[in-house]
Coordinates of C-alpha atoms and ligand atoms in Angstrom, one line a residue:
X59 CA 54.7 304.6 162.0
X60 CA 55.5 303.1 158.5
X61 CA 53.4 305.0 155.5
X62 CA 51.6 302.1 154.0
X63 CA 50.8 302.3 150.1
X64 CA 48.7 300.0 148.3
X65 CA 51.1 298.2 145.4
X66 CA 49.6 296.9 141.6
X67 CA 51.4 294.2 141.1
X68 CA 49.9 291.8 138.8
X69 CA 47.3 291.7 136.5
X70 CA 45.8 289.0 133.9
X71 CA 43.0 289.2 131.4
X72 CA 40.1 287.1 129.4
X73 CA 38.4 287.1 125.9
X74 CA 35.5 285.1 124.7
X75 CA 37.5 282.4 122.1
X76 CA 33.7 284.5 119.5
X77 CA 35.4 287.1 117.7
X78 CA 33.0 289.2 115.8
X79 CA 34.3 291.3 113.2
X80 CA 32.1 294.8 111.5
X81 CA 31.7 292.9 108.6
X82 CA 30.0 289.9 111.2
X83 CA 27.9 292.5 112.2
X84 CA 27.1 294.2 108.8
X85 CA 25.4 291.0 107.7
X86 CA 22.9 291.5 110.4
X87 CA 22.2 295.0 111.0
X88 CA 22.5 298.1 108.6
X89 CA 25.5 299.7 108.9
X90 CA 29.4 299.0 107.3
X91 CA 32.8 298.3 108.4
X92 CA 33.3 301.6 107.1
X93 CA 31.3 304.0 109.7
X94 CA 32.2 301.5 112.7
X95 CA 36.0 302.2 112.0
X96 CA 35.9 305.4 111.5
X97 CA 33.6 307.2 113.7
X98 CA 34.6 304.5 116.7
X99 CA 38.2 302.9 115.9
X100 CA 36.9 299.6 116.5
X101 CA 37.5 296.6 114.0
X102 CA 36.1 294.0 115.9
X103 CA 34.8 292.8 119.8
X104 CA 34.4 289.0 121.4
X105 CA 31.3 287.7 122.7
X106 CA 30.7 285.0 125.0
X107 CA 29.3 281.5 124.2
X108 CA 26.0 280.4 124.9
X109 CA 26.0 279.5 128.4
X110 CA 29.3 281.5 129.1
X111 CA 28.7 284.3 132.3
X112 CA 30.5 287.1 133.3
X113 CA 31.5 284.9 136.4
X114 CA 33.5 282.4 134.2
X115 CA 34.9 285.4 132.3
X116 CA 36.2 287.3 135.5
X117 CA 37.5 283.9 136.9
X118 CA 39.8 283.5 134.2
X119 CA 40.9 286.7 134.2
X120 CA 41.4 286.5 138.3
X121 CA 43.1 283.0 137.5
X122 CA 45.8 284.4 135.1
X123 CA 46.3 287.5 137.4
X124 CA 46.9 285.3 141.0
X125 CA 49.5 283.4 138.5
X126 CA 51.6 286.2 137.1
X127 CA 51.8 287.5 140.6
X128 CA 52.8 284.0 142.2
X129 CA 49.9 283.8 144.5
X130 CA 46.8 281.0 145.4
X131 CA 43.3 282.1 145.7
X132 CA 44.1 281.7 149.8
X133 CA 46.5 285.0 149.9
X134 CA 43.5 286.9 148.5
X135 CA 41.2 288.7 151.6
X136 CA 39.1 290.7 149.2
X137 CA 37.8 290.7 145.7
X138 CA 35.4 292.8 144.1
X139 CA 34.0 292.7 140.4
X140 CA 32.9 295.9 138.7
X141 CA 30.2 294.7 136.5
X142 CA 27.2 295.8 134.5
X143 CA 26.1 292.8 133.6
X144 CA 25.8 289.9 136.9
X145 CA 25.3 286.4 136.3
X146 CA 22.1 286.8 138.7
X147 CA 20.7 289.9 140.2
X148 CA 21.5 288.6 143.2
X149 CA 23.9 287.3 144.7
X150 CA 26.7 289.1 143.3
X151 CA 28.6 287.7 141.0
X152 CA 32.0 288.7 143.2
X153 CA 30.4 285.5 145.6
X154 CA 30.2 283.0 142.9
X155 CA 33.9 284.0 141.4
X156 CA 35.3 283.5 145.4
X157 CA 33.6 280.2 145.0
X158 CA 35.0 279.1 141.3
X159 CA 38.8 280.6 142.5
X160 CA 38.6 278.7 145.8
X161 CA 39.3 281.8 147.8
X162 CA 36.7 280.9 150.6
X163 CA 36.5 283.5 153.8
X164 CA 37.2 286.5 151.5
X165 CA 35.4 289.4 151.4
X166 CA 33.7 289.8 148.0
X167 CA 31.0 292.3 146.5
X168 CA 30.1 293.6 143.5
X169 CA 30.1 297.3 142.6
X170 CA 27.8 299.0 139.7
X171 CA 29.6 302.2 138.0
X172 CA 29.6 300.9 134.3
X173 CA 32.1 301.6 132.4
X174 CA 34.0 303.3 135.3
X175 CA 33.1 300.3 137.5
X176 CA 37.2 299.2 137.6
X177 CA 38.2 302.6 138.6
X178 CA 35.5 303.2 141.7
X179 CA 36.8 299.3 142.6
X180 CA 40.5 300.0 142.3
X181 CA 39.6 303.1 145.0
X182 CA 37.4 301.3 147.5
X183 CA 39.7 298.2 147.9
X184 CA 42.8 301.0 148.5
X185 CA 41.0 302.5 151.0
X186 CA 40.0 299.2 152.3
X187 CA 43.5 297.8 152.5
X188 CA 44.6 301.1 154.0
X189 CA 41.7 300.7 156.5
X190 CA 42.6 296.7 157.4
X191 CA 40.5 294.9 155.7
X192 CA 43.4 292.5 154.6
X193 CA 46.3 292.2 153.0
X194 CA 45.6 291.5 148.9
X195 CA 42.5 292.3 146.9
X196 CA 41.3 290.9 143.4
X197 CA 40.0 293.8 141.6
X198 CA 38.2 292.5 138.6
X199 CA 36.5 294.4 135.9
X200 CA 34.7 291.9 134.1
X201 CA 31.4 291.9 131.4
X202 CA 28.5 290.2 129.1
X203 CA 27.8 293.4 127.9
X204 CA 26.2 291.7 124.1
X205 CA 23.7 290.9 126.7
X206 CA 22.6 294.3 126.8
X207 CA 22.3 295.0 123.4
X208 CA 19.6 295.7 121.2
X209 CA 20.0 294.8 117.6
X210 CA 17.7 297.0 116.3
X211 CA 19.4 299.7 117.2
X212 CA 22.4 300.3 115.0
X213 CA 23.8 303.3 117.5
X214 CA 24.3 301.1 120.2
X215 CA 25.0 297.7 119.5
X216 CA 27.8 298.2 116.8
X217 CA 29.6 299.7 120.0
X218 CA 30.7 297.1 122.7
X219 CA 31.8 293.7 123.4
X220 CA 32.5 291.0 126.4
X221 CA 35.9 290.2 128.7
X222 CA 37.3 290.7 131.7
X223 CA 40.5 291.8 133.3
X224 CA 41.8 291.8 136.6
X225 CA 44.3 292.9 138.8
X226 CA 46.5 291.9 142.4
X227 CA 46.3 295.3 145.1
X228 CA 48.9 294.5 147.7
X229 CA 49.3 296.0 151.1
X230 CA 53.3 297.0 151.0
X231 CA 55.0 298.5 154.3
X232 CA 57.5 299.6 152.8
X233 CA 58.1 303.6 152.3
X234 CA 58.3 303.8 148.2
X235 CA 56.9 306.0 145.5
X236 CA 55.3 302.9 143.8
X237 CA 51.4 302.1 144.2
X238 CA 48.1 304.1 143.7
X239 CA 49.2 307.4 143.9
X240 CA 45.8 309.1 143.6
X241 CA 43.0 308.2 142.6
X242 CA 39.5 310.8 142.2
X243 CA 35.9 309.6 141.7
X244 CA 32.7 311.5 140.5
X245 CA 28.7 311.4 139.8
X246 CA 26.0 313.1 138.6
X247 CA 23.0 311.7 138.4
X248 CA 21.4 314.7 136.6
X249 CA 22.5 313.0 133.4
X250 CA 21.7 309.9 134.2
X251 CA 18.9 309.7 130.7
X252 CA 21.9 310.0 128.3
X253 CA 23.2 306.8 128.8
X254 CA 21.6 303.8 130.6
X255 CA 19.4 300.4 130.7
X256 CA 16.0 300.5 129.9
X257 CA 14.9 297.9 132.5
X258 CA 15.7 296.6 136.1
X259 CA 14.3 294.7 138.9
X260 CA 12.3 297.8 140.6
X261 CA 11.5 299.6 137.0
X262 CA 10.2 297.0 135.2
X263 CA 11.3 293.8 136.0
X264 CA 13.5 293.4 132.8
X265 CA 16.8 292.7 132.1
X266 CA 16.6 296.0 129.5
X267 CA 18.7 297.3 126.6
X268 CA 21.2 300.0 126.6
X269 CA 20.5 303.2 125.5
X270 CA 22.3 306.2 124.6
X271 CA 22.5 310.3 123.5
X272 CA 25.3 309.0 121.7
X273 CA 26.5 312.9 121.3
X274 CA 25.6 314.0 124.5
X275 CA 28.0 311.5 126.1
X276 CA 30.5 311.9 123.9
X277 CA 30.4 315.4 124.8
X278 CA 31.0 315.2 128.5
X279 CA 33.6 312.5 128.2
X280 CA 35.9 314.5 126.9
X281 CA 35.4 317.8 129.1
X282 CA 35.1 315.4 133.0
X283 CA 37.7 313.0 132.0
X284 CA 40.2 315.8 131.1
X285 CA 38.8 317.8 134.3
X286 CA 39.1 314.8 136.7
X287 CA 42.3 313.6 135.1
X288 CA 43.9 317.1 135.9
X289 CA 42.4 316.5 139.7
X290 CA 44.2 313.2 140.0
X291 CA 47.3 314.8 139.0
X292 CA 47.7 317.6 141.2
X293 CA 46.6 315.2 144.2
X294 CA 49.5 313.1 143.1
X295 CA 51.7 316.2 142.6
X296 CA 52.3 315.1 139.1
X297 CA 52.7 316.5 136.0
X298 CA 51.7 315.1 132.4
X299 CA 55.3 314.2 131.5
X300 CA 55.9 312.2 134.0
X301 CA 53.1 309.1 133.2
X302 CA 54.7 306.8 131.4
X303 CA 51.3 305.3 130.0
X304 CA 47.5 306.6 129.2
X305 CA 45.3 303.6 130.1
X306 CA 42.2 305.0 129.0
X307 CA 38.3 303.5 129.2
X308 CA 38.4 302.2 125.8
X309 CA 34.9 303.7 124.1
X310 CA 35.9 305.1 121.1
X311 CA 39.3 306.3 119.5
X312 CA 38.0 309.4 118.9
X313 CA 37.7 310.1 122.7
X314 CA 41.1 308.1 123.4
X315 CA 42.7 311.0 121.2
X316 CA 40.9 314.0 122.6
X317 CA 42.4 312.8 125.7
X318 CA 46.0 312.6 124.5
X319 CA 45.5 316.0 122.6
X320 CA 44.5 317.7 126.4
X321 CA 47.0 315.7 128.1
X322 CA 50.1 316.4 125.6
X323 CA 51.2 312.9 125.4
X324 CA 53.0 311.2 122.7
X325 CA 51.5 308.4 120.4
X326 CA 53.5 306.1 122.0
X327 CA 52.4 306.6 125.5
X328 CA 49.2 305.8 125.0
X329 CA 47.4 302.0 125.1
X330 CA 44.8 301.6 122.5
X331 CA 42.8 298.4 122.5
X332 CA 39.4 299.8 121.6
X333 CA 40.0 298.4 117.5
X334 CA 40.2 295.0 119.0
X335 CA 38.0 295.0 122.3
X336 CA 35.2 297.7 121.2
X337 CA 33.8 298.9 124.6
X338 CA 33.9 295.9 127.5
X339 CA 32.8 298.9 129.9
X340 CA 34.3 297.7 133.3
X341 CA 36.8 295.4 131.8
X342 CA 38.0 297.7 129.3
X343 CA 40.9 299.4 131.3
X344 CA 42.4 296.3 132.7
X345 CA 42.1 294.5 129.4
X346 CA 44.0 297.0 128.0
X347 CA 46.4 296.9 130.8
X348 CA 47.2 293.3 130.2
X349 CA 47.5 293.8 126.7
X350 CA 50.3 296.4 127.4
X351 CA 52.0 294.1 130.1
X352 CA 51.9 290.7 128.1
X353 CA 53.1 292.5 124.8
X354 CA 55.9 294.4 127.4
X355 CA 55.3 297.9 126.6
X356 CA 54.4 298.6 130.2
X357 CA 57.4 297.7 132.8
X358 CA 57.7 297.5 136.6
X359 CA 57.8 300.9 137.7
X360 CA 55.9 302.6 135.0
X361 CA 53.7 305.6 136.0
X362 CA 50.2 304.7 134.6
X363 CA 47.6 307.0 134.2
X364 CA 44.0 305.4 134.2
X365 CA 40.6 307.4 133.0
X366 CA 36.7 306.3 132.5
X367 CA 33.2 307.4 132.4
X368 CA 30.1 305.4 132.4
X369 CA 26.5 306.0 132.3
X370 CA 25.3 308.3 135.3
X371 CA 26.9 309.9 134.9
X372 CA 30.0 308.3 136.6
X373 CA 33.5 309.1 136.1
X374 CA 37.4 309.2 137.5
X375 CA 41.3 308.7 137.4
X376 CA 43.7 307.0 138.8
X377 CA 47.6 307.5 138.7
X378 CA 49.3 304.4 139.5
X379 CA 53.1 303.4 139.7
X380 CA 52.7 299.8 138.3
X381 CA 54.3 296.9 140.0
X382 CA 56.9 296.4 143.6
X383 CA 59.8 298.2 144.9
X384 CA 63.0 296.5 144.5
Ligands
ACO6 N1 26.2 302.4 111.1 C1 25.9 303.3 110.2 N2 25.4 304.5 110.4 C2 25.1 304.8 111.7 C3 25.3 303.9 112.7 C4 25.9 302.6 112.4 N3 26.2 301.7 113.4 N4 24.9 304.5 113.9 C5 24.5 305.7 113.6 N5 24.6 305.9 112.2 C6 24.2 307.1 111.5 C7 23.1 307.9 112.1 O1 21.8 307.4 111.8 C8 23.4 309.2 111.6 O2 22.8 309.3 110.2 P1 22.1 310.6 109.7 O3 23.1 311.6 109.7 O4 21.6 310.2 108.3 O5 21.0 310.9 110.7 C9 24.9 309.3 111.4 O6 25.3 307.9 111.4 C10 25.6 310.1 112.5 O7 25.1 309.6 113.7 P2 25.6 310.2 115.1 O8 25.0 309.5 116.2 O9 25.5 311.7 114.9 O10 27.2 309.8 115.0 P3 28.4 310.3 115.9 O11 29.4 310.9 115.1 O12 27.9 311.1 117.1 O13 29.0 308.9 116.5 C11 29.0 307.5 118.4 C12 28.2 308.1 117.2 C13 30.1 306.7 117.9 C14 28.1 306.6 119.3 C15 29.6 308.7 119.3 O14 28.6 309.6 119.5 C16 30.2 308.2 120.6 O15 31.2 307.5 120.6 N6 29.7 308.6 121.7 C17 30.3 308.3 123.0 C18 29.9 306.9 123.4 C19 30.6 306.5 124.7 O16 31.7 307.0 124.9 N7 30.1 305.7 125.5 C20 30.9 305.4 126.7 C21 30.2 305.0 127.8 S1 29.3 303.5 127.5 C22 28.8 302.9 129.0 O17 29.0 303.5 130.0 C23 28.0 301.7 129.1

């Protein structure tokens, strides 16, 4: 029996056209261009329009991707949208993106993991392929997350911004080291209080603000991603030197470098989009991603190594050998 892998062979991203820069956001609420860069990297996020949803967002993203891979919305059998932030509580916004693409009769969903929503997606639609649930998913990471944010609160809402990015998972027959190589998923709902929404449907019935032990988190990011990053690898039976590219959760430089430190890379191995992006949660990693494909740093056959953790606490990796066999 053939081995069958699960290929990534395409992805393609969106940003609000709203760019908002620190000093944008210094006007409004007391802080400085100053402390944003240097205790987060970041210079400056998008936000969506008035009337603009993370549907539209994801859509675009989904668009871009089905054309870089030369597919229709037809070839696509599943899609599901890692999201924080749904244009509806229900029904999920994966439904109304299968609608706006034209992809009727595919499966779609919706999966909640924050800002490690893309990675817990890219793992359930591999072991869905693998299981024959079709031949090609949509993965999309996509996010509103200025929706979230309070702007009283100077600790949080300096911090993230909207997009989306999404990517083509591919059923291949063929017996090849490319594909999702491994990828390793955690909780722990014990810290759940360090990092999360103050409102929901059953709490409260509010949409909520995000909230955060800024410290606290920033403290166990840098301890479960190295952890969990060293767990992908040995399932892969890899080693360090041999991923060609860090594609991290892009939350703060500060954690993006910790990372690199633990991992031995090179400068130039890693993808940093944080200074441009701020935090998009679950669109963060394929966002950076497309950055690194469009602007050609990251070529067919590159081993990609792929880290995040969200409020939960929620976290994993992913090593992935980008693109298709010849
Ligand atoms: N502007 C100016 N000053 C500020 C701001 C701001 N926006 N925010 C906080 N400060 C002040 C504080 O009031 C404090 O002042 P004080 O010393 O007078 O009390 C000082 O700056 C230091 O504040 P800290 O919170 O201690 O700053 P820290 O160095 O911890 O940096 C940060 C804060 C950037 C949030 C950091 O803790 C961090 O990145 N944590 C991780 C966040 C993360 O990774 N989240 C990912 C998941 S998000 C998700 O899943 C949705």
């Amino acid at each position: 029996m053939s081995k069958q892998t699960v290929l990534m062979t395409a992805v393609g991203s969106y940003l609000p056209a709203n760019v908002v820069t620190n000093d944008d956001l210094s006007a409004c609420v007391d802080t400085s261009d100053e402390w944003i860069r240097r205790r987060t990297g970041i210079t400056q996020r998008h936000f969506v329009a008035d009337g603009e949803t993370t549907a539209d967002l994801a859509s675009k993203a989904a668009t871009k991707a089905l054309y870089q891979a030369g597919l229709g919305a037809s070839d696509i059998d599943l899609i599901i949208v890692a999201t924080t932030t749904p244009d509806n509580t229900f029904p999920s916004t994966a439904t109304k993106v299968q609608h706006q693409l034209g992809a009727s009769g595919a499966i779609a969903f919706d999966i909640q993991a924050v800002c490690a929503g893309f990675i817990y997606a890219v793992d359930v639609a591999d072991a869905m392929l693998r299981g024959g649930r079709g031949r090609r998913a949509l993965v999309i990471g996509a996010e509103s997350f200025s929706k979230l944010l309070d702007w009283q609160d100077r600790t949080t809402c300096v911090l993230f911004g909207d997009g989306a990015g999404a990517v083509i998972l591919e059923i291949d027959e063929k017996d090849s080291d490319f594909g999702i190589r491994s990828s390793v998923l955690h909780a722990d709902g014990a810290y759940r209080d360090i990092l999360y929404v103050d409102g929901g449907p059953s709490s409260n019935q509010d949409v909520g603000y995000v909230r955060m032990e800024g410290k606290e988190v920033f403290r166990h990011a840098i301890e479960k991603l190295a952890a969990v990053m060293d767990e992908a690898l040995t399932a892969a039976d890899m080693q360090p030197q041999d991923i060609d590219w860090l594609v991290p959760h892009q939350a703060n430089i500060r954690i993006i470098d910790g990372m690199q430190k633990k991992m031995q890379l090179p400068n130039d191995k890693v993808v940093r989009t944080v200074d441009q992006h701020a935090n998009t949660s679950a669109a963060s990693i394929p966002l950076a991603l497309a950055t690194a494909v469009d602007d050609g740093r990251v070529k067919n056959g590159d081993v990609l190594a792929m880290e995040a953790i969200g409020g939960g606490l929620v976290w994993g990796a992913a090593l992935v050998k980008y693109g298709r066999p010849a």
